[in-house]
XYZ file of C-alpha atoms in Angstrom:
555
model
C 103.626 157.648 129.399
C 107.020 156.859 127.936
C 109.224 159.609 126.608
C 111.524 159.280 123.607
C 114.582 161.475 123.963
C 118.122 161.710 122.653
C 120.933 160.352 124.753
C 122.707 163.710 124.773
C 123.127 166.849 122.740
C 126.106 165.341 120.932
C 126.549 162.166 119.008
C 127.962 159.186 120.753
C 130.630 159.155 118.079
C 132.027 162.298 119.663
C 134.170 160.732 122.355
C 135.328 164.038 123.863
C 134.349 164.136 127.517
C 133.673 160.376 127.794
C 135.206 158.403 130.604
C 137.069 155.948 128.351
C 138.432 154.073 131.336
C 134.861 153.476 132.494
C 133.902 152.363 128.969
C 136.959 150.122 128.599
C 135.351 147.167 130.382
C 132.432 147.203 127.975
C 134.744 147.572 124.995
C 136.774 144.582 126.149
C 133.654 142.460 126.409
C 132.611 143.832 123.023
C 135.919 142.683 121.525
C 135.371 139.173 122.881
C 131.818 139.182 121.442
C 133.083 140.377 118.076
C 135.581 137.518 117.838
C 132.862 134.996 118.701
C 130.207 136.567 116.465
C 132.430 136.611 113.404
C 133.084 132.901 113.880
C 129.344 132.188 113.605
C 128.303 131.588 110.017
C 124.542 131.776 110.533
C 122.256 134.556 111.775
C 120.759 132.518 114.604
C 124.266 131.831 115.935
C 125.114 135.557 115.890
C 121.944 136.433 117.827
C 122.715 133.665 120.322
C 126.176 135.183 121.010
C 124.552 138.630 121.316
C 121.974 137.410 123.838
C 124.643 135.738 126.009
C 127.163 138.607 125.949
C 125.148 141.817 125.705
C 124.659 142.322 129.458
C 128.333 142.008 130.355
C 129.263 144.436 127.574
C 126.540 147.081 127.999
C 124.886 146.455 131.371
C 121.565 145.997 129.490
C 119.456 143.015 128.506
C 118.419 142.183 124.942
C 114.809 142.914 124.039
C 114.936 142.037 120.341
C 116.649 142.649 117.055
C 114.512 143.592 114.034
C 115.916 143.503 110.509
C 114.842 142.551 107.022
C 115.913 139.080 105.981
C 115.111 137.523 102.593
C 112.763 140.475 101.932
C 110.758 139.729 105.096
C 110.967 141.309 108.531
C 112.530 139.075 111.161
C 112.422 139.430 114.929
C 115.091 137.608 116.933
C 114.700 136.217 119.478
C 111.096 135.547 118.284
C 108.547 137.896 119.784
C 106.878 141.255 119.346
C 107.110 143.674 117.739
C 107.653 142.179 114.297
C 108.409 145.545 112.704
C 110.676 148.379 113.822
C 109.107 151.021 116.067
C 109.201 154.640 114.941
C 111.299 156.690 114.834
C 114.229 154.738 113.355
C 117.526 156.228 114.426
C 119.851 157.194 111.546
C 122.499 154.544 111.094
C 125.756 155.264 112.880
C 124.591 158.565 114.399
C 122.454 158.170 117.466
C 121.066 155.925 120.123
C 117.523 156.725 121.222
C 116.655 156.249 124.852
C 113.042 155.775 125.901
C 111.707 156.028 129.467
C 109.019 153.457 130.294
C 108.650 154.479 133.936
C 109.992 151.256 135.423
C 112.709 150.721 132.827
C 114.618 152.306 129.994
C 115.139 151.060 126.437
C 118.012 152.005 124.176
C 117.436 151.640 120.436
C 120.173 151.812 117.845
C 119.990 151.251 114.115
C 121.111 147.929 112.533
C 121.445 147.968 108.765
C 122.257 144.603 107.185
C 123.549 143.925 103.660
C 120.256 144.873 101.940
C 120.495 148.465 103.240
C 117.098 148.507 104.977
C 117.490 149.845 108.556
C 116.477 147.656 111.467
C 116.741 147.956 115.263
C 118.716 146.662 118.185
C 116.611 147.240 121.324
C 118.130 146.870 124.818
C 116.520 147.322 128.254
C 118.056 148.641 131.483
C 116.661 149.517 134.909
C 118.319 152.981 134.882
C 119.014 155.503 132.244
C 122.206 154.469 130.339
C 125.136 156.807 130.874
C 127.167 158.167 127.901
C 129.804 155.453 128.262
C 127.106 152.721 128.001
C 125.561 154.446 125.006
C 128.970 154.619 123.346
C 129.392 150.844 123.786
C 125.776 150.257 122.625
C 126.426 152.206 119.441
C 129.629 150.230 118.852
C 127.611 147.043 119.500
C 125.196 148.085 116.749
C 128.125 148.488 114.345
C 129.504 145.089 115.385
C 126.113 143.415 115.053
C 125.602 144.942 111.615
C 128.951 143.568 110.442
C 128.373 140.117 112.028
C 124.866 139.791 110.558
C 126.070 140.813 107.107
C 128.884 138.267 107.332
C 126.497 135.541 108.541
C 123.981 136.294 105.796
C 126.794 136.151 103.265
C 127.777 132.706 104.529
C 124.134 131.587 104.527
C 123.740 132.845 100.969
C 126.872 130.963 99.923
C 125.631 127.777 101.588
C 122.219 128.202 100.009
C 123.779 128.639 96.599
C 126.035 125.655 97.260
C 122.977 123.541 98.150
C 121.159 124.759 95.053
C 124.212 123.958 92.949
C 124.502 120.542 94.573
C 120.802 119.903 93.944
C 121.221 121.011 90.322
C 124.269 118.760 89.954
C 122.394 115.852 91.522
C 119.449 116.433 89.225
C 121.796 116.608 86.263
C 123.502 113.408 87.413
C 120.109 111.707 87.722
C 119.157 112.936 84.257
C 122.447 111.666 82.818
C 121.920 108.324 84.579
C 118.375 108.068 83.191
C 119.568 108.930 79.689
C 122.414 106.436 79.968
C 120.008 103.771 81.246
C 117.567 104.459 78.432
C 120.373 104.420 75.900
C 121.279 100.963 77.217
C 117.619 99.915 76.926
C 117.464 101.107 73.315
C 120.723 99.390 72.386
C 119.668 96.126 74.055
C 116.259 95.928 72.396
C 117.624 97.083 69.031
C 120.099 94.197 69.190
C 117.485 91.678 70.305
C 115.087 92.784 67.562
C 117.514 91.423 64.967
C 119.385 88.638 66.758
C 117.376 87.650 69.835
C 114.327 85.619 70.777
C 111.080 86.415 72.592
C 112.538 84.843 75.727
C 115.602 87.121 75.460
C 113.384 90.221 75.180
C 111.220 89.179 78.145
C 114.289 88.387 80.261
C 115.950 91.732 79.465
C 112.733 93.646 80.185
C 112.421 91.896 83.556
C 116.050 92.735 84.348
C 115.664 96.413 83.355
C 112.458 96.922 85.354
C 112.825 94.429 88.204
C 109.326 93.230 87.300
C 107.463 90.101 86.278
C 106.926 89.968 82.495
C 104.052 88.139 80.801
C 103.781 87.682 77.020
C 100.510 86.672 75.357
C 99.690 85.813 71.776
C 96.979 87.431 69.668
C 94.372 85.095 71.180
C 95.199 86.062 74.776
C 97.028 82.830 75.602
C 100.106 83.217 77.807
C 103.251 82.207 75.920
C 106.062 83.378 78.227
C 106.365 84.404 81.893
C 109.545 85.708 83.531
C 109.301 86.082 87.318
C 111.744 88.133 89.390
C 113.472 85.604 91.652
C 113.595 86.248 95.384
C 111.028 89.040 95.368
C 107.562 88.691 96.850
C 104.906 91.357 97.041
C 101.167 91.031 97.632
C 98.999 91.597 94.579
C 97.715 94.898 95.995
C 101.281 96.276 95.980
C 101.798 95.755 92.253
C 100.759 97.823 89.257
C 100.100 96.159 85.906
C 101.328 97.951 82.782
C 100.267 96.514 79.419
C 101.176 97.324 75.831
C 100.112 95.956 72.457
C 103.108 94.321 70.794
C 104.280 96.351 67.823
C 101.006 98.301 67.914
C 99.284 95.294 66.276
C 96.704 93.440 68.402
C 97.065 90.304 66.292
C 100.686 90.011 67.497
C 99.625 89.860 71.148
C 100.384 91.851 74.293
C 103.176 92.317 76.815
C 102.433 92.966 80.481
C 104.567 94.165 83.393
C 103.691 93.542 87.036
C 105.602 96.518 88.464
C 106.316 96.699 92.241
C 104.777 99.781 93.823
C 108.196 101.129 94.846
C 109.495 101.191 91.259
C 109.694 104.288 89.046
C 107.067 103.766 86.359
C 108.442 106.228 83.768
C 111.505 104.067 83.127
C 109.350 100.930 83.201
C 106.991 102.412 80.581
C 109.957 103.423 78.421
C 111.437 99.919 78.568
C 107.988 98.391 77.971
C 107.475 100.524 74.874
C 110.726 99.498 73.211
C 110.416 95.876 74.315
C 107.057 95.936 72.529
C 108.725 97.306 69.399
C 111.406 94.593 69.494
C 108.826 91.868 70.078
C 106.677 93.284 67.280
C 109.572 92.962 64.842
C 110.388 89.440 66.067
C 106.781 88.266 65.891
C 106.151 89.907 62.538
C 109.277 88.213 61.182
C 108.251 84.906 62.773
C 104.751 85.248 61.284
C 106.208 85.892 57.834
C 108.597 82.949 58.152
C 105.797 80.792 59.536
C 103.582 81.695 56.585
C 106.403 80.838 54.201
C 107.094 77.596 56.075
C 103.386 76.730 56.036
C 103.258 77.313 52.281
C 106.319 75.157 51.611
C 105.150 72.439 53.999
C 101.664 72.478 52.464
C 102.979 72.095 48.927
C 105.379 69.317 49.930
C 102.767 67.596 52.070
C 100.167 67.680 49.281
C 102.637 66.014 46.910
C 103.678 63.432 49.509
C 100.055 62.509 50.208
C 99.511 62.054 46.476
C 102.665 59.933 46.236
C 106.253 60.779 45.252
C 109.246 58.597 44.384
C 111.427 57.967 47.401
C 114.458 59.894 46.164
C 112.406 62.943 45.126
C 110.485 62.958 48.433
C 113.657 62.660 50.516
C 115.440 65.430 48.579
C 112.540 67.881 48.805
C 112.018 67.234 52.522
C 115.749 67.597 53.138
C 115.671 71.010 51.446
C 113.198 72.053 54.167
C 115.361 70.561 56.918
C 113.280 67.424 57.425
C 114.641 63.872 57.276
C 112.234 61.369 55.692
C 114.782 58.569 55.991
C 113.661 57.657 59.528
C 110.403 55.929 60.649
C 107.433 58.286 60.710
C 103.878 58.604 62.004
C 101.097 60.365 60.101
C 98.652 62.372 62.226
C 95.358 64.010 61.231
C 93.459 66.462 63.412
C 89.924 67.846 63.113
C 88.155 70.242 65.465
C 84.434 70.774 65.039
C 84.165 74.586 65.232
C 84.406 76.667 62.055
C 87.140 79.292 62.462
C 87.670 80.640 58.924
C 91.012 81.003 57.180
C 92.700 82.597 60.152
C 91.435 79.739 62.301
C 92.840 77.256 59.787
C 96.273 78.833 60.092
C 95.903 78.682 63.858
C 95.071 74.948 63.612
C 98.346 74.334 61.805
C 100.290 76.369 64.369
C 98.586 74.566 67.266
C 99.546 71.135 65.944
C 103.108 72.195 65.096
C 103.684 73.643 68.591
C 102.127 70.631 70.293
C 104.421 68.253 68.395
C 107.384 70.504 69.179
C 106.572 70.081 72.883
C 107.016 66.332 72.333
C 110.365 67.167 70.678
C 109.284 65.642 67.365
C 110.334 67.280 64.063
C 107.361 67.515 61.700
C 105.855 68.778 58.459
C 102.380 70.238 59.010
C 99.735 71.450 56.579
C 96.062 71.224 55.614
C 94.497 68.728 53.233
C 90.838 67.935 52.570
C 89.721 69.999 55.573
C 92.086 68.206 57.951
C 95.296 69.311 59.630
C 97.913 66.725 58.607
C 101.335 66.151 60.172
C 104.225 63.935 59.144
C 106.328 63.488 62.267
C 109.073 61.264 63.567
C 107.714 58.038 65.015
C 106.713 57.987 68.670
C 103.784 60.435 68.916
C 101.763 60.161 72.113
C 98.331 60.887 70.608
C 96.607 60.975 74.004
C 98.962 63.681 75.238
C 98.656 65.427 71.875
C 94.846 65.543 72.188
C 95.062 66.972 75.721
C 97.581 69.577 74.583
C 95.423 70.698 71.652
C 92.299 70.745 73.833
C 93.979 73.230 76.160
C 94.960 75.342 73.165
C 91.446 75.378 71.689
C 89.696 75.686 75.038
C 87.441 72.659 74.421
C 87.605 68.921 73.722
C 85.444 68.913 70.571
C 88.024 67.368 68.276
C 89.677 64.166 67.103
C 93.322 63.144 66.705
C 93.882 60.040 64.534
C 97.073 58.190 63.607
C 97.793 55.768 60.783
C 100.207 52.871 61.015
C 103.908 53.806 61.252
C 105.830 53.758 57.948
C 109.486 53.651 56.909
C 109.272 54.805 53.275
C 107.805 57.989 51.713
C 105.914 55.743 49.270
C 103.870 54.448 52.212
C 102.626 57.931 53.120
C 99.383 57.792 51.017
C 98.416 54.497 52.689
C 99.117 55.877 56.172
C 97.050 58.969 55.311
C 94.110 56.797 54.218
C 94.401 54.789 57.431
C 94.417 57.922 59.572
C 91.328 59.218 57.750
C 89.508 55.918 58.342
C 90.417 55.990 62.007
C 89.226 59.587 62.259
C 85.946 58.744 60.527
C 85.405 55.726 62.759
C 85.913 57.801 65.934
C 83.588 60.535 64.724
C 80.863 57.984 63.956
C 81.203 56.290 67.348
C 79.048 57.032 70.431
C 82.010 59.031 71.796
C 83.012 61.091 68.760
C 85.815 63.133 70.382
C 89.270 62.066 71.502
C 92.277 60.255 70.031
C 92.452 57.014 68.052
C 95.038 54.940 66.202
C 94.271 52.895 63.106
C 95.705 49.824 64.838
C 92.925 50.090 67.459
C 89.990 50.061 65.025
C 89.001 46.387 65.341
C 86.169 45.336 63.003
C 85.908 48.830 61.517
C 89.406 48.295 60.171
C 88.119 45.414 58.013
C 85.020 47.287 56.924
C 87.067 50.260 55.721
C 89.590 48.283 53.628
C 89.481 49.088 49.904
C 90.200 45.423 49.136
C 86.863 44.526 50.732
C 84.935 47.345 49.050
C 82.696 45.149 46.846
C 81.788 42.740 49.631
C 81.164 45.555 52.054
C 78.915 47.346 49.558
C 76.984 44.101 49.071
C 76.652 43.758 52.853
C 75.223 47.257 53.076
C 72.861 46.684 50.158
C 71.595 43.316 51.417
C 70.846 44.433 54.943
C 70.055 48.156 54.572
C 68.999 48.534 50.933
C 65.253 48.827 51.574
C 65.725 51.291 54.415
C 68.144 53.451 52.391
C 65.710 53.564 49.489
C 62.868 54.550 51.819
C 64.992 57.316 53.402
C 65.889 58.742 49.968
C 62.261 58.759 48.815
C 60.714 60.200 51.992
C 63.550 62.260 53.489
C 63.566 60.208 56.692
C 66.478 59.024 58.843
C 65.570 55.437 59.623
C 69.098 54.129 58.910
C 70.609 56.672 61.312
C 68.014 55.724 63.924
C 68.829 52.027 63.501
C 72.577 52.681 63.736
C 72.172 54.698 66.959
C 69.907 51.991 68.436
C 72.477 49.275 67.700
C 75.421 51.453 68.898
C 73.698 51.837 72.274
C 73.070 48.090 72.671
C 69.345 48.312 72.060
C 68.751 50.555 75.107
C 65.736 52.769 74.500
C 66.593 55.514 76.982
C 70.187 55.945 75.793
C 69.186 55.856 72.110
C 66.369 58.388 72.558
C 68.710 60.734 74.463
C 71.395 60.397 71.784
C 68.896 61.226 69.019
C 67.140 63.898 71.099
C 63.730 62.316 70.486
C 60.980 60.953 72.709
C 60.998 57.229 73.512
C 57.593 56.804 71.878
C 59.016 58.323 68.687
C 61.885 55.840 68.850
C 59.464 52.910 69.268
C 57.465 54.073 66.277
C 60.587 54.369 64.105
C 61.817 50.916 65.128
C 58.469 49.418 64.257
C 58.663 51.092 60.825
C 62.225 49.757 60.389
C 61.043 46.211 61.139
C 58.083 46.639 58.810
C 60.083 48.084 55.852
C 63.215 45.905 56.138
C 61.540 42.696 57.251
C 64.320 42.121 59.807
C 63.664 40.881 63.322
C 65.498 43.260 65.675
C 65.270 40.782 68.526
C 67.390 38.183 66.701
C 71.062 38.312 67.820
C 72.589 37.340 64.449
C 70.317 39.769 62.608
C 71.298 42.567 64.963
C 75.014 41.757 64.416
C 74.703 41.895 60.615
C 72.634 45.071 60.742
C 75.195 46.664 63.079
C 78.107 45.772 60.781
C 76.206 47.025 57.747
C 75.319 50.308 59.491
C 78.922 50.858 60.577
C 80.209 50.119 57.086
C 77.665 52.503 55.579
C 78.690 55.306 57.919
C 82.416 54.706 57.446
C 82.131 54.862 53.666
C 79.540 57.634 53.409
C 80.472 60.194 56.091
C 82.695 63.070 54.877
C 86.110 63.041 56.547
C 86.396 65.573 59.351
C 82.643 66.343 59.499
C 81.064 65.710 62.911
C 78.288 63.071 62.910
C 74.701 64.152 63.275
C 73.324 61.186 65.193
C 75.576 61.074 68.252
C 75.716 63.000 71.479
C 78.596 65.463 71.726
C 80.798 64.398 74.603
C 83.255 67.269 74.324
C 83.333 69.650 77.281
C 84.776 73.141 77.668
C 88.216 73.453 79.197
C 88.056 75.678 82.295
């Protein structure tokens, strides 16, 4: 059983009777330790110096030092016990010596800056003499001072790190605010003096991301890709916003790399959307105004205007009618309402712009009409519009080129005839020029109107009368049969009827008209009469009822 007892009946501080010469060696070593300890600016360094120098100074080995650090008890070097053993010697008064049978421990109080007493525990093989205890007590004072100094330095460094972290955070905040101020200034400027491409380019530069703009119908209008940067799709995040908060204006999308800060990207995306909303709203208003002016001018030009008046009015809208022109008409079969009609005009205007051809575009008699500089590639124009609509169910027709505004009504009539002829053909969708009409061109001429009407009456009069009285479609059946070269299978498929039904109708046609459908000359005259009847009777722009639709969806 260990015994706890005082070192002597007097305090170690009472140096009377001590052998100071014997203690001098320990005090010298203690002085060296003090110089080294006070140079250490962290607690662990102080304890390390203590562990290496305590035996030469006191003749004892270090067991542990217990003290309260950051409001928690700390044992250094790490080990047990983690709390001071009782009793705790009063600071600066005594050293307690404890006999453990095979060794002795000397415990002195260590009070650090917080004022809570701790312990310095040393072990020796024999009971320490008074001179050793004197040095041990002085060591406790030295350790207390060194630990307080080290903790002070640690506290200063901790506060310096906290201050540096606060400064860094403040610097980051200032940088973010400065960056966002630049974003706001850039997009505010572009909203009044820029273009959609400028906004998309700036957004890509601010975010380091790919930018995709789409219109209100979901069609991609602009794409800005970050050059020199590749990332797999799985390492990107898509951020999307409605432009100007109005779905009809379209959307803007960011493909943000996974290593990018998304808060700044969302901020830039938001204000890019605002800028684009203002630009698109302004463009829509200007486009509506331009459409109105173009429509009014176009209506008057199609009716006929004197050359000087036409040229002056077109010039006021920035269009030169003094150069050779083409007149284009476009009709797509689906019904899209008023908004769709506006979209038709925009589609044709943009498609012609891609061919770098100035134009006036509007609607007239259910058709989209364009006056454009000569040189339109109508095949390319049809393909372009088909991609825009998403299908090929439409017709593009062109009249003969003209050099004078007074020739516009004639070119318009020619384009309508070409359109009507294509719609009434076995392949009703695609592009056609009036110059390519062939015999239909003669049948549609106003100068031949009386003769053509007589041709229709002579060869189809009885059938037309029968159809009116009985609500049948024998003339349409005959026309389809002749268009398909007298082939039963093709004609039945085109009319969506059984072949037996077709045979019955043809027999009724022969019976009512009295014409022999096997005679070559008779078939030629009937075919011409049927084509003339369709050209002059079918409403412009309305799809025919008796032909197979050859239009196919665009993938």
